[in-house]
Amino acid sequence: MSAVVVNTLREALRRKQAWVLLIVTGVVMAGASMINVFDLEQQATFAKLTPLLVIPFVAMVLSTFVAARQLPTEIRERTLYPLLAKPIHRWQWLVGKYIGIVLISWLIILVLFAVFQILIWIKGIEVNAFLYQGLFLMLLQIAVYDAMVLLLSLILHADATISLGILIFVGSYLFEKPLWAAIEGAQSLWDRVLLEALYWVVPQFKLFDVTRAIRYNWDPTPLTVLIPFVLYALCLIVVCLALGSLRLQTRDL
Amino acid sequence: MSERPAIRITDFTKVYRGFGQRAHTAVEDLSLEVAEGEVFGFLGPNGAGKSTTIKSLLGFLRPTRGRLEMLGQSHSDVTTRRRIGYLPEVASYYHYLTARETLRFYAKIFRLPRAGLAQRIDEVLDRVGLLTQADRRVGTFSKGMTQRVGIAQALINDPDLLILDEPTTGLDPLGQREIRDLIADLRRRGKTVFFSSHELSRVEEVCDRAAILRQGRLVRLGALDELMPPQHGLEAVVAELDEGALRSRSPWPVQVLSRRSAELTVCLEGAEDLRAALNLFGELGAEVRLIERRRPRLEDVFVEAVSGEERRG
Ligand SMILES: Nc1ncnc2c1ncn2[C@@H]1O[C@H](COP(=O)(O)OP(=O)(O)OP(=O)(O)O)[C@@H](O)[C@H]1O
Ligand SMILES: [Mg+2]
C-alpha cells in the first residue's frame, strides 16, 4: 500500500502541471495580498483572515483536479490490470491513492500558508494561536473533501465529479447557515429529522472555517470542541472510503 | 489430471450487462482444468471469450455463474496472487516511471525481499531484452517495448502460474521467438503457463494441451496430439509443373498450398504411396524438390473447429 502512496506522489511531482499550478497561484496570491489586503484599514485582522478564506478554496479546486482523475485514469489507461492482479486488495489500492492525494493537498495548503506567513511576518503583524488552529482545520477539511471526491469519482464521470465536488463545497459555505436555521424552525419532528440528516450526511465544510472567530477575536476553540470535530471528520472519511471500497469491489473493471 | 490442478474452471458463465445495453453472453458453461507444470494454449477467434475468461480468473470480472480456482484457491483469494504472473491483453504502465522503476514498484507490491532485488530486476529486464533501455520512461516506449515491460512485470515474482493474454502481440519475429523460448524454459522449470494466442504455429511449438473456444463455448479440448491426428496425404514441393495437367492426371484431389516463382507446393489429399506420387510427377516432367507425409497443422484444426459447425445467432 505504501508503494501506491509513493507512486501517487511521484506522479504528481513528475507531471509538472501540479508544480506549475502551485507556483502560479502562490505568486498571484502573494501579489494580490500585497496590493489590496495589506493597505486596508483593519490590516492585521485581514492579514490573518485572508489565508483562512482564500487557501481552502484554492486548495479545494487544485485537489479536486488531482483527486477526481486518479481512479478513472487508472481504469481508462488500464494501468490497473497489472496492478490488481498482484497481491493487493482493492481497498488497499483505494486507501493508498487516498493517502497520496491527501498528502498532495496538504502540501498545497502548507505551501500557500507559508507564503502568507512570510507576508504577515514581513508586515510585522502579530498572530495568535488561532491561525494555527485554522490551519489544522483546513488540513482536516481537505482530507474530508478528498475522500468525498474520491468516492464520487467511483460513481460519476470525471467531469461530473469535478463539478459536483466543487458545488458541494461551495454550497456548504452558502447554505450552512440557512439550513441550520431551517432545522431550528422546523414545523414537525419529521421535517427536523430529515433536514438534520441532510445537514450531517452531506459534509459540512463550512464548519471547518474559523474566520468568524478570528474576526471577532474569540479565544481559540477549546479541545473539548476540537476533538468531536476531528471525530466527525474521521467518520466522514471512513464512510466515504468504505463506500468507495464497496463500490470498487462489486464492479467489473 | 493431477490432484490439484493449477487452474480449474467449473461451469463458468459470464454475461455482460450494461445500462441500456442488451445482455451479452460472452462465455457459457465453460469447464476446464490445467494441470500443474503444463503449458496450455487458450484459442479462439476474436470475441470468443478468451480475455473474458482470463479477466474473470484474475478477479476483474465477476462470474455470472460458476467457480474459478487457481492453485487450489478461489480466484478471489488475494494471497494466491503472490505466485501468479499476469500479462493483460491491453495495458499500459505508468508513463512517468522508467522500466526499472516500474518493476521496482511491482516488486514492492509483491513485498519481494529487498536483498538481491536490484539484481532480480536486471535479470528480468535482460530476459525481455530491455536492459539497455531500463532507465527510459515507459511513456516513451514503442508498442513492442511496452509489451516487453508487461512480460517483465509478469515475471518479476518468479510465478508458479503464468497467465498470458496474447503475449506475442506487437512483438517482432525475434521477440516472438524469445517468448517461445521463455515458455519452454518455464516449462522446464516446472511452471504452469496458460496463454491465449492467435499465433497458432507458436502454440503448436510450445503447448502440451489446448482448448478452442467459439462464441463462448468450448469446442475442442485436449492434448495437441489428440487435437491434430495424423493426416492422410502427401505434400510436395515441385518445379516446372503444369498445374492443369496434374489436376487432370492425379487420382487424388489436388490442393495448391503455395506458389513461389517456379516452385509449387501441392498437397495430394489421401495419397499414401510415395512411389506412386513420384511416378506421377515424373510422368508430368516435373522436378520434385521435396516430398513428405502431410503434417497435421493446428491452423487446420482451428479453422475446422471454428467454422465447421453452424454459427450461433
Ligand atoms: N465490457 C464489456 N461489455 C460488453 N461486452 C463485452 C465486454 N468485454 C467483452 N465483451 C464481449 O464479450 C465477447 C468476448 O470478448 P473477449 O474480449 O473475451 O474476446 P477474446 O476471445 O479475448 O477476443 P480477441 O481475440 O479479440 O481478444 C465479445 O463479444 C465482446 O464483445
Ligand atoms: Mg482477447
Coordinates of C-alpha atoms and ligand atoms in Angstrom, one line a residue:
Chain A
M1 CA 0.0 0.0 0.0
S2 CA 2.8 2.4 0.8
A3 CA 4.1 1.7 -2.7
V4 CA 0.8 3.1 -4.1
V5 CA 1.1 6.2 -1.9
V6 CA 4.6 6.9 -3.0
N7 CA 3.7 6.3 -6.6
T8 CA 0.8 8.7 -6.4
L9 CA 3.1 11.4 -5.1
R10 CA 5.7 10.6 -7.7
E11 CA 3.1 11.0 -10.4
A12 CA 2.1 14.4 -9.1
L13 CA 5.7 15.5 -9.0
R14 CA 6.7 14.2 -12.4
R15 CA 3.7 15.6 -14.1
K16 CA 4.9 19.1 -13.9
Q17 CA 1.4 20.7 -14.2
A18 CA 1.0 20.3 -10.4
W19 CA 4.1 22.4 -9.8
V20 CA 3.2 25.0 -12.3
L21 CA -0.3 25.4 -10.9
L22 CA 1.0 25.7 -7.4
I23 CA 3.7 28.3 -8.2
V24 CA 1.4 30.4 -10.3
T25 CA -1.3 30.5 -7.6
G26 CA 1.3 31.3 -5.0
V27 CA 2.7 34.2 -7.0
V28 CA -0.8 35.5 -7.9
M29 CA -1.9 35.4 -4.3
A30 CA 1.2 37.0 -3.0
G31 CA 0.8 39.8 -5.5
A32 CA -2.9 40.3 -4.7
S33 CA -2.4 40.4 -1.0
M34 CA 0.5 42.9 -1.3
I35 CA -1.6 45.3 -3.3
N36 CA -5.1 45.1 -1.7
V37 CA -5.4 43.4 1.6
F38 CA -2.5 45.0 3.3
D39 CA -3.4 48.5 2.5
L40 CA -6.8 48.3 4.1
E41 CA -7.8 49.7 7.4
Q42 CA -8.1 46.7 9.5
Q43 CA -4.8 45.5 8.3
A44 CA -4.0 43.0 10.9
T45 CA -7.3 41.2 11.0
F46 CA -7.5 41.0 7.3
A47 CA -4.0 39.7 7.0
K48 CA -4.9 36.9 9.4
L49 CA -8.3 36.3 7.7
T50 CA -7.2 36.2 4.1
P51 CA -5.2 32.9 4.2
L52 CA -8.1 31.2 6.0
L53 CA -10.5 32.5 3.4
V54 CA -8.5 32.0 0.3
I55 CA -6.5 28.9 0.9
P56 CA -9.4 26.5 1.4
F57 CA -10.9 27.4 -2.0
V58 CA -7.6 27.4 -3.9
A59 CA -6.5 24.1 -2.3
M60 CA -10.0 22.7 -2.9
V61 CA -10.0 23.5 -6.6
L62 CA -6.5 22.2 -7.1
S63 CA -7.0 19.0 -5.2
T64 CA -10.3 18.4 -7.0
F65 CA -8.4 18.1 -10.2
V66 CA -5.9 15.7 -8.6
A67 CA -8.4 13.5 -6.8
A68 CA -11.2 13.3 -9.4
R69 CA -8.9 12.0 -12.1
Q70 CA -6.8 9.5 -10.2
L71 CA -9.1 6.4 -10.2
P72 CA -10.8 6.9 -13.6
T73 CA -7.4 7.5 -15.3
E74 CA -6.0 4.2 -13.9
I75 CA -9.1 2.4 -15.1
R76 CA -9.2 4.1 -18.5
E77 CA -5.5 3.7 -19.2
R78 CA -5.6 0.1 -17.9
T79 CA -2.7 0.6 -15.6
L80 CA -5.0 -1.1 -13.1
Y81 CA -4.9 -4.6 -14.6
P82 CA -1.2 -5.4 -14.0
L83 CA -1.5 -3.8 -10.5
L84 CA -4.7 -5.5 -9.2
A85 CA -3.5 -8.9 -10.5
K86 CA -0.9 -8.7 -7.7
P87 CA -1.5 -9.5 -4.0
I88 CA -3.1 -6.2 -3.2
H89 CA -6.8 -5.7 -2.1
R90 CA -8.8 -3.2 -4.0
W91 CA -9.4 -1.3 -0.8
Q92 CA -5.7 -1.1 -0.2
W93 CA -5.3 0.5 -3.6
L94 CA -8.1 3.0 -2.8
V95 CA -6.6 3.9 0.6
G96 CA -3.1 4.2 -0.8
K97 CA -4.4 6.5 -3.5
Y98 CA -6.3 8.5 -0.9
I99 CA -3.3 9.0 1.4
G100 CA -1.3 10.1 -1.6
I101 CA -3.9 12.6 -2.6
V102 CA -4.3 13.9 0.9
L103 CA -0.5 14.4 1.2
I104 CA -0.5 16.4 -2.1
S105 CA -3.4 18.5 -0.9
W106 CA -1.6 19.2 2.4
L107 CA 1.5 20.1 0.5
I108 CA -0.5 22.6 -1.5
I109 CA -2.1 24.1 1.7
L110 CA 1.2 24.2 3.5
V111 CA 3.0 26.0 0.7
L112 CA 0.2 28.6 0.4
F113 CA 0.1 29.0 4.1
A114 CA 3.9 29.5 4.2
V115 CA 3.6 32.2 1.5
F116 CA 1.1 34.0 3.8
Q117 CA 3.1 33.5 6.8
I118 CA 6.1 35.2 5.1
L119 CA 3.9 38.1 4.1
I120 CA 2.5 38.5 7.6
W121 CA 5.9 38.3 9.1
I122 CA 7.2 40.9 6.7
K123 CA 4.4 43.3 7.7
G124 CA 5.2 42.6 11.4
I125 CA 1.6 41.6 12.2
E126 CA 1.1 39.7 15.4
V127 CA -0.7 36.4 15.1
N128 CA -2.4 34.3 17.8
A129 CA -2.7 30.5 18.1
F130 CA -6.0 30.7 16.3
L131 CA -4.3 31.0 12.9
Y132 CA -2.6 27.6 13.5
Q133 CA -5.8 26.1 14.7
G134 CA -7.3 27.4 11.5
L135 CA -4.5 25.7 9.6
F136 CA -5.2 22.4 11.4
L137 CA -8.9 22.7 10.5
M138 CA -8.1 23.4 6.9
L139 CA -6.0 20.3 6.7
L140 CA -8.8 18.3 8.2
Q141 CA -11.3 19.9 5.9
I142 CA -9.4 19.0 2.7
A143 CA -8.9 15.4 4.0
V144 CA -12.7 15.0 4.2
Y145 CA -13.1 16.7 0.9
D146 CA -10.6 14.4 -0.9
A147 CA -12.4 11.3 0.5
M148 CA -15.7 12.6 -0.8
V149 CA -14.3 13.4 -4.3
L150 CA -12.6 10.0 -4.5
L151 CA -16.0 8.4 -3.7
L152 CA -17.8 10.5 -6.3
S153 CA -15.1 9.6 -8.9
L154 CA -16.0 5.9 -8.5
I155 CA -19.7 6.7 -9.3
L156 CA -19.6 9.5 -11.8
H157 CA -17.6 10.6 -14.8
A158 CA -14.5 12.8 -14.0
D159 CA -16.2 16.0 -15.2
A160 CA -19.3 15.4 -13.2
T161 CA -17.2 14.6 -10.2
I162 CA -15.3 17.8 -10.5
S163 CA -18.4 19.9 -10.9
L164 CA -20.3 18.2 -8.1
G165 CA -17.4 18.2 -5.7
I166 CA -16.9 22.0 -6.1
L167 CA -20.6 22.5 -5.9
I168 CA -21.0 20.7 -2.6
F169 CA -18.0 22.5 -1.2
V170 CA -19.2 26.0 -2.2
G171 CA -22.8 25.1 -1.4
S172 CA -21.8 24.1 2.1
Y173 CA -20.4 27.5 2.6
L174 CA -23.5 29.2 1.3
F175 CA -26.2 27.0 2.8
E176 CA -24.8 26.0 6.1
K177 CA -26.5 28.9 7.9
P178 CA -29.8 28.8 6.1
L179 CA -30.0 25.0 6.6
W180 CA -29.3 25.3 10.3
A181 CA -32.0 28.0 10.5
A182 CA -34.4 25.7 8.8
I183 CA -33.7 23.0 11.2
E184 CA -34.3 25.3 14.2
G185 CA -37.6 26.4 12.7
A186 CA -38.8 23.0 11.5
Q187 CA -42.5 22.6 11.9
S188 CA -42.8 18.8 12.5
L189 CA -40.4 16.4 14.1
W190 CA -40.2 14.6 10.8
D191 CA -39.1 17.7 8.9
R192 CA -36.5 18.3 11.6
V193 CA -35.1 14.8 11.4
L194 CA -35.0 14.9 7.6
L195 CA -33.2 18.3 7.5
E196 CA -30.8 17.3 10.2
A197 CA -29.9 14.1 8.3
L198 CA -29.2 16.2 5.3
Y199 CA -27.1 18.5 7.4
W200 CA -24.9 15.8 8.7
V201 CA -24.8 13.4 5.8
V202 CA -23.5 16.0 3.3
P203 CA -20.2 17.0 4.6
Q204 CA -20.4 20.5 6.2
F205 CA -17.2 22.1 5.0
K206 CA -18.3 25.4 6.4
L207 CA -17.8 24.1 9.9
F208 CA -14.1 23.9 9.4
D209 CA -14.0 27.6 8.7
V210 CA -12.9 29.7 11.7
T211 CA -12.6 33.1 10.1
R212 CA -15.6 34.4 12.0
A213 CA -13.9 33.5 15.3
I214 CA -10.8 35.4 14.2
R215 CA -12.7 38.4 13.1
Y216 CA -14.4 38.8 16.5
N217 CA -11.2 37.9 18.2
W218 CA -12.6 34.9 20.1
D219 CA -10.4 32.7 22.1
P220 CA -9.0 29.6 20.4
T221 CA -11.5 26.8 20.3
P222 CA -11.1 24.6 23.4
L223 CA -10.0 21.0 22.9
T224 CA -13.4 19.7 24.0
V225 CA -14.9 21.2 20.8
L226 CA -12.0 20.2 18.6
I227 CA -12.0 16.5 19.5
P228 CA -15.6 15.8 18.4
F229 CA -14.7 17.8 15.3
V230 CA -11.9 15.5 14.5
L231 CA -14.1 12.6 15.1
Y232 CA -16.8 14.0 12.8
A233 CA -14.1 14.4 10.1
L234 CA -12.8 10.9 10.6
C235 CA -16.3 9.4 10.4
L236 CA -16.9 11.1 7.1
I237 CA -13.6 9.9 5.7
V238 CA -14.1 6.3 6.8
V239 CA -17.7 6.3 5.4
C240 CA -16.5 7.7 2.1
L241 CA -13.7 5.2 1.8
A242 CA -15.8 2.3 2.9
L243 CA -18.5 3.1 0.4
G244 CA -15.8 3.6 -2.3
S245 CA -14.2 0.2 -1.5
L246 CA -17.6 -1.5 -1.6
R247 CA -18.3 0.1 -5.0
L248 CA -14.9 -0.9 -6.3
Q249 CA -15.3 -4.4 -5.0
T250 CA -18.6 -5.1 -6.7
R251 CA -17.8 -3.6 -10.0
D252 CA -16.4 -5.1 -13.2
L253 CA -13.2 -3.4 -14.2
Chain B
M1 CA -5.3 -35.0 -14.3
S2 CA -3.3 -34.1 -11.2
E3 CA -4.8 -34.0 -7.7
R4 CA -4.8 -30.2 -7.6
P5 CA -4.8 -28.5 -11.0
A6 CA -3.2 -25.1 -11.4
I7 CA -6.4 -23.8 -12.9
R8 CA -9.9 -25.2 -12.5
I9 CA -12.8 -23.6 -14.2
T10 CA -16.2 -25.1 -13.5
D11 CA -19.4 -24.2 -15.3
F12 CA -18.2 -20.7 -15.8
T13 CA -20.6 -18.3 -17.5
K14 CA -20.2 -14.6 -18.0
V15 CA -23.0 -12.4 -19.1
Y16 CA -22.2 -8.7 -19.7
R17 CA -24.9 -6.3 -18.8
G18 CA -24.9 -2.6 -19.0
F19 CA -27.3 0.3 -18.8
G20 CA -29.4 0.4 -21.9
Q21 CA -27.5 -2.5 -23.5
R22 CA -28.6 -5.9 -24.4
A23 CA -27.2 -8.6 -22.1
H24 CA -24.4 -10.4 -23.9
T25 CA -23.3 -13.9 -23.0
A26 CA -19.5 -13.8 -23.6
V27 CA -18.8 -17.3 -22.1
E28 CA -21.2 -20.1 -21.4
D29 CA -20.7 -23.2 -19.2
L30 CA -17.0 -23.4 -19.6
S31 CA -15.3 -26.2 -17.7
L32 CA -11.6 -26.7 -18.0
E33 CA -8.6 -27.9 -16.0
V34 CA -5.0 -27.1 -16.4
A35 CA -2.6 -29.4 -14.7
E36 CA 0.5 -28.1 -12.8
G37 CA 3.6 -27.9 -15.0
E38 CA 1.5 -27.8 -18.1
V39 CA 1.7 -25.3 -21.0
F40 CA -1.8 -24.7 -22.1
G41 CA -3.0 -22.8 -25.2
F42 CA -6.3 -21.0 -25.0
L43 CA -7.5 -20.4 -28.5
G44 CA -10.4 -19.0 -30.3
P45 CA -11.4 -16.3 -32.9
N46 CA -11.8 -12.7 -32.0
G47 CA -14.6 -12.2 -29.5
A48 CA -14.7 -15.9 -28.5
G49 CA -14.4 -15.0 -24.8
K50 CA -10.7 -15.7 -24.1
S51 CA -10.0 -12.4 -22.4
T52 CA -13.3 -12.5 -20.6
T53 CA -12.3 -15.9 -19.0
I54 CA -8.8 -14.7 -18.2
K55 CA -10.0 -11.4 -16.6
S56 CA -12.5 -13.4 -14.6
L57 CA -9.7 -15.7 -13.4
L58 CA -7.8 -12.6 -12.2
G59 CA -10.9 -11.2 -10.4
F60 CA -11.5 -8.2 -12.7
L61 CA -14.9 -9.5 -13.8
R62 CA -17.4 -11.2 -11.5
P63 CA -18.5 -14.5 -12.9
T64 CA -22.2 -14.7 -13.6
R65 CA -22.2 -18.4 -12.7
G66 CA -19.6 -21.0 -11.9
R67 CA -16.4 -21.4 -10.0
L68 CA -12.9 -20.3 -10.9
E69 CA -9.9 -21.6 -9.0
M70 CA -6.2 -21.1 -9.2
L71 CA -3.6 -23.1 -7.4
G72 CA -6.3 -24.7 -5.3
Q73 CA -7.8 -21.4 -4.1
S74 CA -10.8 -19.4 -5.2
H75 CA -9.9 -16.9 -7.8
S76 CA -10.8 -14.0 -5.5
D77 CA -8.2 -15.0 -2.9
V78 CA -5.7 -12.2 -2.9
T79 CA -2.7 -14.0 -1.3
T80 CA -2.6 -16.7 -4.0
R81 CA -1.6 -13.9 -6.4
R82 CA 1.8 -13.9 -4.9
R83 CA 2.5 -17.0 -7.0
I84 CA 0.8 -15.8 -10.2
G85 CA 2.1 -13.7 -13.0
Y86 CA -0.3 -12.0 -15.4
L87 CA 0.1 -10.2 -18.7
P88 CA -3.0 -8.3 -19.6
E89 CA -4.2 -8.1 -23.2
V90 CA -4.2 -4.4 -23.3
A91 CA -2.4 -2.5 -20.6
S92 CA -0.3 0.5 -20.1
Y93 CA 2.2 1.1 -17.4
Y94 CA 2.8 4.3 -15.5
H95 CA 4.2 6.7 -18.2
Y96 CA 6.2 8.7 -15.7
L97 CA 8.2 5.7 -14.4
T98 CA 11.2 4.2 -16.1
A99 CA 11.2 0.5 -16.9
R100 CA 13.3 -0.2 -13.9
E101 CA 11.2 1.9 -11.5
T102 CA 8.1 0.1 -12.9
L103 CA 9.5 -3.3 -11.9
R104 CA 10.6 -1.9 -8.5
F105 CA 7.1 -0.7 -7.9
Y106 CA 5.5 -4.0 -8.7
A107 CA 8.2 -5.8 -6.6
K108 CA 7.1 -3.7 -3.7
I109 CA 3.5 -4.7 -4.2
F110 CA 4.7 -8.3 -4.1
R111 CA 6.7 -7.4 -1.0
L112 CA 9.7 -9.1 -2.5
P113 CA 12.8 -9.0 -0.2
R114 CA 15.0 -6.0 -0.8
A115 CA 18.1 -8.1 -0.8
G116 CA 19.0 -9.1 -4.3
L117 CA 16.1 -7.2 -5.8
A118 CA 18.1 -4.9 -8.0
Q119 CA 19.8 -7.9 -9.4
R120 CA 16.5 -9.7 -9.9
I121 CA 15.1 -6.7 -11.8
D122 CA 18.1 -6.5 -14.1
E123 CA 17.8 -10.2 -14.7
V124 CA 14.1 -9.9 -15.8
L125 CA 14.9 -6.8 -17.9
D126 CA 17.6 -8.7 -19.6
R127 CA 15.3 -11.6 -20.2
V128 CA 12.8 -9.4 -22.1
G129 CA 15.6 -7.5 -23.9
L130 CA 15.1 -4.2 -22.2
L131 CA 18.2 -3.9 -20.1
T132 CA 19.8 -1.2 -22.3
Q133 CA 16.5 0.8 -22.1
A134 CA 15.9 0.3 -18.4
D135 CA 16.3 4.0 -17.4
R136 CA 14.0 5.4 -20.1
R137 CA 10.4 6.3 -19.2
V138 CA 7.9 3.8 -20.2
G139 CA 5.7 6.5 -21.7
T140 CA 8.3 6.9 -24.5
F141 CA 8.3 3.2 -25.3
S142 CA 7.1 1.7 -28.6
K143 CA 4.3 -0.8 -28.6
G144 CA 6.5 -3.9 -28.7
M145 CA 8.7 -2.4 -25.9
T146 CA 5.6 -1.8 -23.8
Q147 CA 4.6 -5.4 -24.3
R148 CA 8.0 -6.4 -23.1
V149 CA 7.6 -4.3 -20.0
G150 CA 4.3 -6.3 -19.5
I151 CA 6.1 -9.6 -19.8
A152 CA 8.8 -8.4 -17.4
Q153 CA 6.2 -7.4 -14.7
A154 CA 4.5 -10.8 -15.1
L155 CA 7.8 -12.5 -14.4
I156 CA 9.1 -10.3 -11.5
N157 CA 7.9 -12.6 -8.7
D158 CA 9.1 -15.8 -10.4
P159 CA 5.5 -17.1 -10.5
D160 CA 4.4 -20.7 -10.4
L161 CA 1.5 -20.0 -12.7
L162 CA 1.8 -17.6 -15.6
I163 CA -1.3 -16.3 -17.3
L164 CA -0.6 -14.5 -20.6
D165 CA -3.3 -12.9 -22.7
E166 CA -1.8 -12.8 -26.2
P167 CA 1.9 -12.5 -25.2
T168 CA 3.2 -12.1 -28.7
T169 CA 1.1 -9.2 -29.9
G170 CA 3.2 -6.3 -31.1
L171 CA 6.5 -8.3 -30.9
D172 CA 8.9 -8.5 -33.8
P173 CA 9.8 -12.0 -35.1
L174 CA 12.8 -12.2 -32.7
G175 CA 10.6 -11.2 -29.8
Q176 CA 8.1 -13.9 -30.7
R177 CA 10.8 -16.5 -30.7
E178 CA 12.0 -15.2 -27.4
I179 CA 8.6 -15.7 -25.9
R180 CA 8.5 -19.3 -27.2
D181 CA 11.9 -19.9 -25.6
L182 CA 10.8 -18.3 -22.4
I183 CA 7.7 -20.5 -22.2
A184 CA 9.8 -23.6 -23.0
D185 CA 12.2 -22.5 -20.3
L186 CA 9.4 -22.0 -17.8
R187 CA 8.1 -25.5 -18.5
R188 CA 11.5 -27.0 -17.9
R189 CA 11.4 -25.4 -14.5
G190 CA 8.0 -26.9 -13.7
K191 CA 5.9 -23.8 -14.1
T192 CA 2.4 -23.7 -15.4
V193 CA 1.7 -21.4 -18.4
F194 CA -1.8 -20.6 -19.5
F195 CA -1.9 -18.3 -22.5
S196 CA -4.2 -17.1 -25.3
S197 CA -2.9 -16.6 -28.7
H198 CA -3.6 -16.2 -32.4
E199 CA -0.1 -17.3 -33.4
L200 CA -1.0 -20.9 -34.0
S201 CA 2.3 -22.0 -35.2
R202 CA 3.9 -20.8 -32.0
V203 CA 1.2 -22.5 -30.0
E204 CA 1.9 -25.7 -31.8
E205 CA 5.6 -25.4 -30.9
V206 CA 5.2 -25.0 -27.1
C207 CA 1.9 -26.3 -25.9
D208 CA 1.1 -29.6 -24.2
R209 CA -2.6 -29.1 -24.4
A210 CA -5.0 -26.6 -25.9
A211 CA -8.6 -25.5 -25.9
I212 CA -10.5 -23.9 -28.6
L213 CA -13.4 -21.6 -27.7
R214 CA -16.0 -20.4 -30.1
Q215 CA -18.6 -17.8 -29.2
G216 CA -18.1 -18.5 -25.6
R217 CA -18.4 -22.3 -25.8
L218 CA -15.7 -24.9 -25.6
V219 CA -15.5 -26.7 -29.0
R220 CA -12.1 -28.5 -28.7
L221 CA -10.0 -29.6 -25.7
G222 CA -7.2 -31.9 -25.4
A223 CA -3.5 -32.8 -25.9
L224 CA -2.1 -31.4 -29.1
D225 CA -1.5 -34.9 -30.5
E226 CA -5.2 -35.7 -30.0
L227 CA -6.3 -32.4 -31.5
M228 CA -4.1 -33.0 -34.5
P229 CA -4.4 -36.6 -35.6
P230 CA -2.0 -37.8 -38.3
Q231 CA -3.3 -36.7 -41.7
H232 CA -3.6 -38.6 -44.9
G233 CA -1.9 -37.3 -47.9
L234 CA 1.4 -36.1 -49.2
E235 CA 2.9 -32.7 -49.6
A236 CA 5.4 -32.0 -52.3
V237 CA 7.5 -29.0 -53.5
V238 CA 7.8 -29.3 -57.3
A239 CA 9.3 -27.2 -60.0
E240 CA 8.3 -27.0 -63.7
L241 CA 4.9 -28.5 -63.1
D242 CA 1.9 -27.9 -65.3
E243 CA -0.8 -27.4 -62.7
G244 CA -3.7 -28.2 -65.1
A245 CA -2.0 -31.5 -66.2
L246 CA -1.5 -32.5 -62.6
R247 CA -5.1 -31.9 -61.8
S248 CA -6.4 -33.9 -64.7
R249 CA -4.0 -36.8 -64.2
S250 CA -3.9 -37.1 -60.4
P251 CA -6.0 -39.9 -58.9
W252 CA -6.1 -37.8 -55.7
P253 CA -7.7 -34.4 -55.1
V254 CA -5.0 -31.7 -55.6
Q255 CA -4.7 -28.7 -53.4
V256 CA -2.2 -26.0 -54.1
L257 CA -0.7 -24.7 -50.9
S258 CA 1.7 -22.1 -52.1
R259 CA 3.1 -20.8 -55.3
R260 CA 6.6 -19.2 -55.4
S261 CA 8.0 -18.3 -58.8
A262 CA 8.9 -21.6 -60.3
E263 CA 8.0 -23.7 -57.3
L264 CA 4.7 -25.1 -56.3
T265 CA 3.7 -26.7 -53.1
V266 CA 0.9 -29.1 -53.6
C267 CA -1.0 -31.4 -51.4
L268 CA -2.2 -34.7 -52.7
E269 CA -5.1 -35.4 -50.4
G270 CA -5.4 -39.0 -49.2
A271 CA -2.3 -40.2 -51.1
E272 CA -0.3 -42.8 -49.2
D273 CA 2.0 -44.3 -51.7
L274 CA 5.2 -42.2 -52.1
R275 CA 6.4 -44.1 -55.2
A276 CA 3.1 -43.6 -57.0
A277 CA 3.2 -39.9 -56.4
L278 CA 6.8 -39.7 -57.5
N279 CA 5.9 -41.6 -60.7
L280 CA 3.1 -39.2 -61.4
F281 CA 5.3 -36.2 -61.1
G282 CA 7.9 -38.0 -63.3
E283 CA 5.4 -38.6 -66.0
L284 CA 4.5 -34.9 -66.0
G285 CA 8.1 -34.0 -66.4
A286 CA 8.2 -32.1 -63.1
E287 CA 11.2 -31.8 -60.8
V288 CA 10.4 -32.9 -57.2
R289 CA 12.5 -31.0 -54.7
L290 CA 10.8 -32.3 -51.6
I291 CA 8.1 -34.8 -50.8
E292 CA 6.8 -35.7 -47.4
R293 CA 3.9 -37.1 -45.5
R294 CA 1.4 -34.3 -44.8
R295 CA 1.9 -32.9 -41.3
P296 CA -1.1 -32.0 -39.2
R297 CA -1.4 -28.3 -38.6
L298 CA -3.1 -26.6 -35.7
E299 CA -4.4 -24.0 -38.1
D300 CA -6.5 -26.6 -39.9
V301 CA -7.9 -27.9 -36.7
F302 CA -8.7 -24.3 -35.6
V303 CA -10.4 -23.4 -38.9
E304 CA -12.4 -26.6 -38.8
A305 CA -13.4 -26.2 -35.2
V306 CA -14.4 -22.6 -35.6
S307 CA -16.3 -22.7 -38.9
G308 CA -17.3 -26.3 -39.0
E309 CA -20.4 -26.1 -37.0
E310 CA -23.4 -23.9 -37.5
R311 CA -22.9 -20.4 -36.3
R312 CA -25.0 -19.4 -33.4
G313 CA -27.2 -16.3 -33.7
Ligands
LIG1 N1 -17.0 -4.8 -21.1 C1 -17.8 -5.5 -22.0 N2 -19.1 -5.2 -22.1 C2 -19.8 -5.9 -23.0 N3 -19.4 -6.9 -23.8 C3 -18.1 -7.2 -23.7 C4 -17.2 -6.5 -22.8 N4 -16.0 -7.1 -23.0 C5 -16.1 -8.0 -23.9 N5 -17.4 -8.1 -24.3 C6 -17.9 -9.1 -25.3 O1 -17.6 -10.4 -24.9 C7 -17.2 -11.2 -26.0 C8 -15.9 -11.8 -25.7 O2 -14.9 -10.9 -25.6 P1 -13.4 -11.2 -25.3 O3 -12.6 -9.9 -25.1 O4 -13.4 -12.2 -24.2 O5 -12.9 -11.9 -26.6 P2 -11.5 -12.6 -27.0 O6 -11.7 -14.0 -27.2 O7 -10.5 -12.1 -26.0 O8 -11.2 -11.9 -28.4 P3 -9.8 -11.3 -29.0 O9 -9.2 -12.5 -29.7 O10 -10.3 -10.3 -30.0 O11 -9.0 -10.7 -27.9 C9 -17.2 -10.3 -27.2 O12 -18.4 -10.5 -28.0 C10 -17.2 -8.9 -26.7 O13 -17.9 -8.0 -27.5
MG2 MG -8.8 -11.1 -26.0

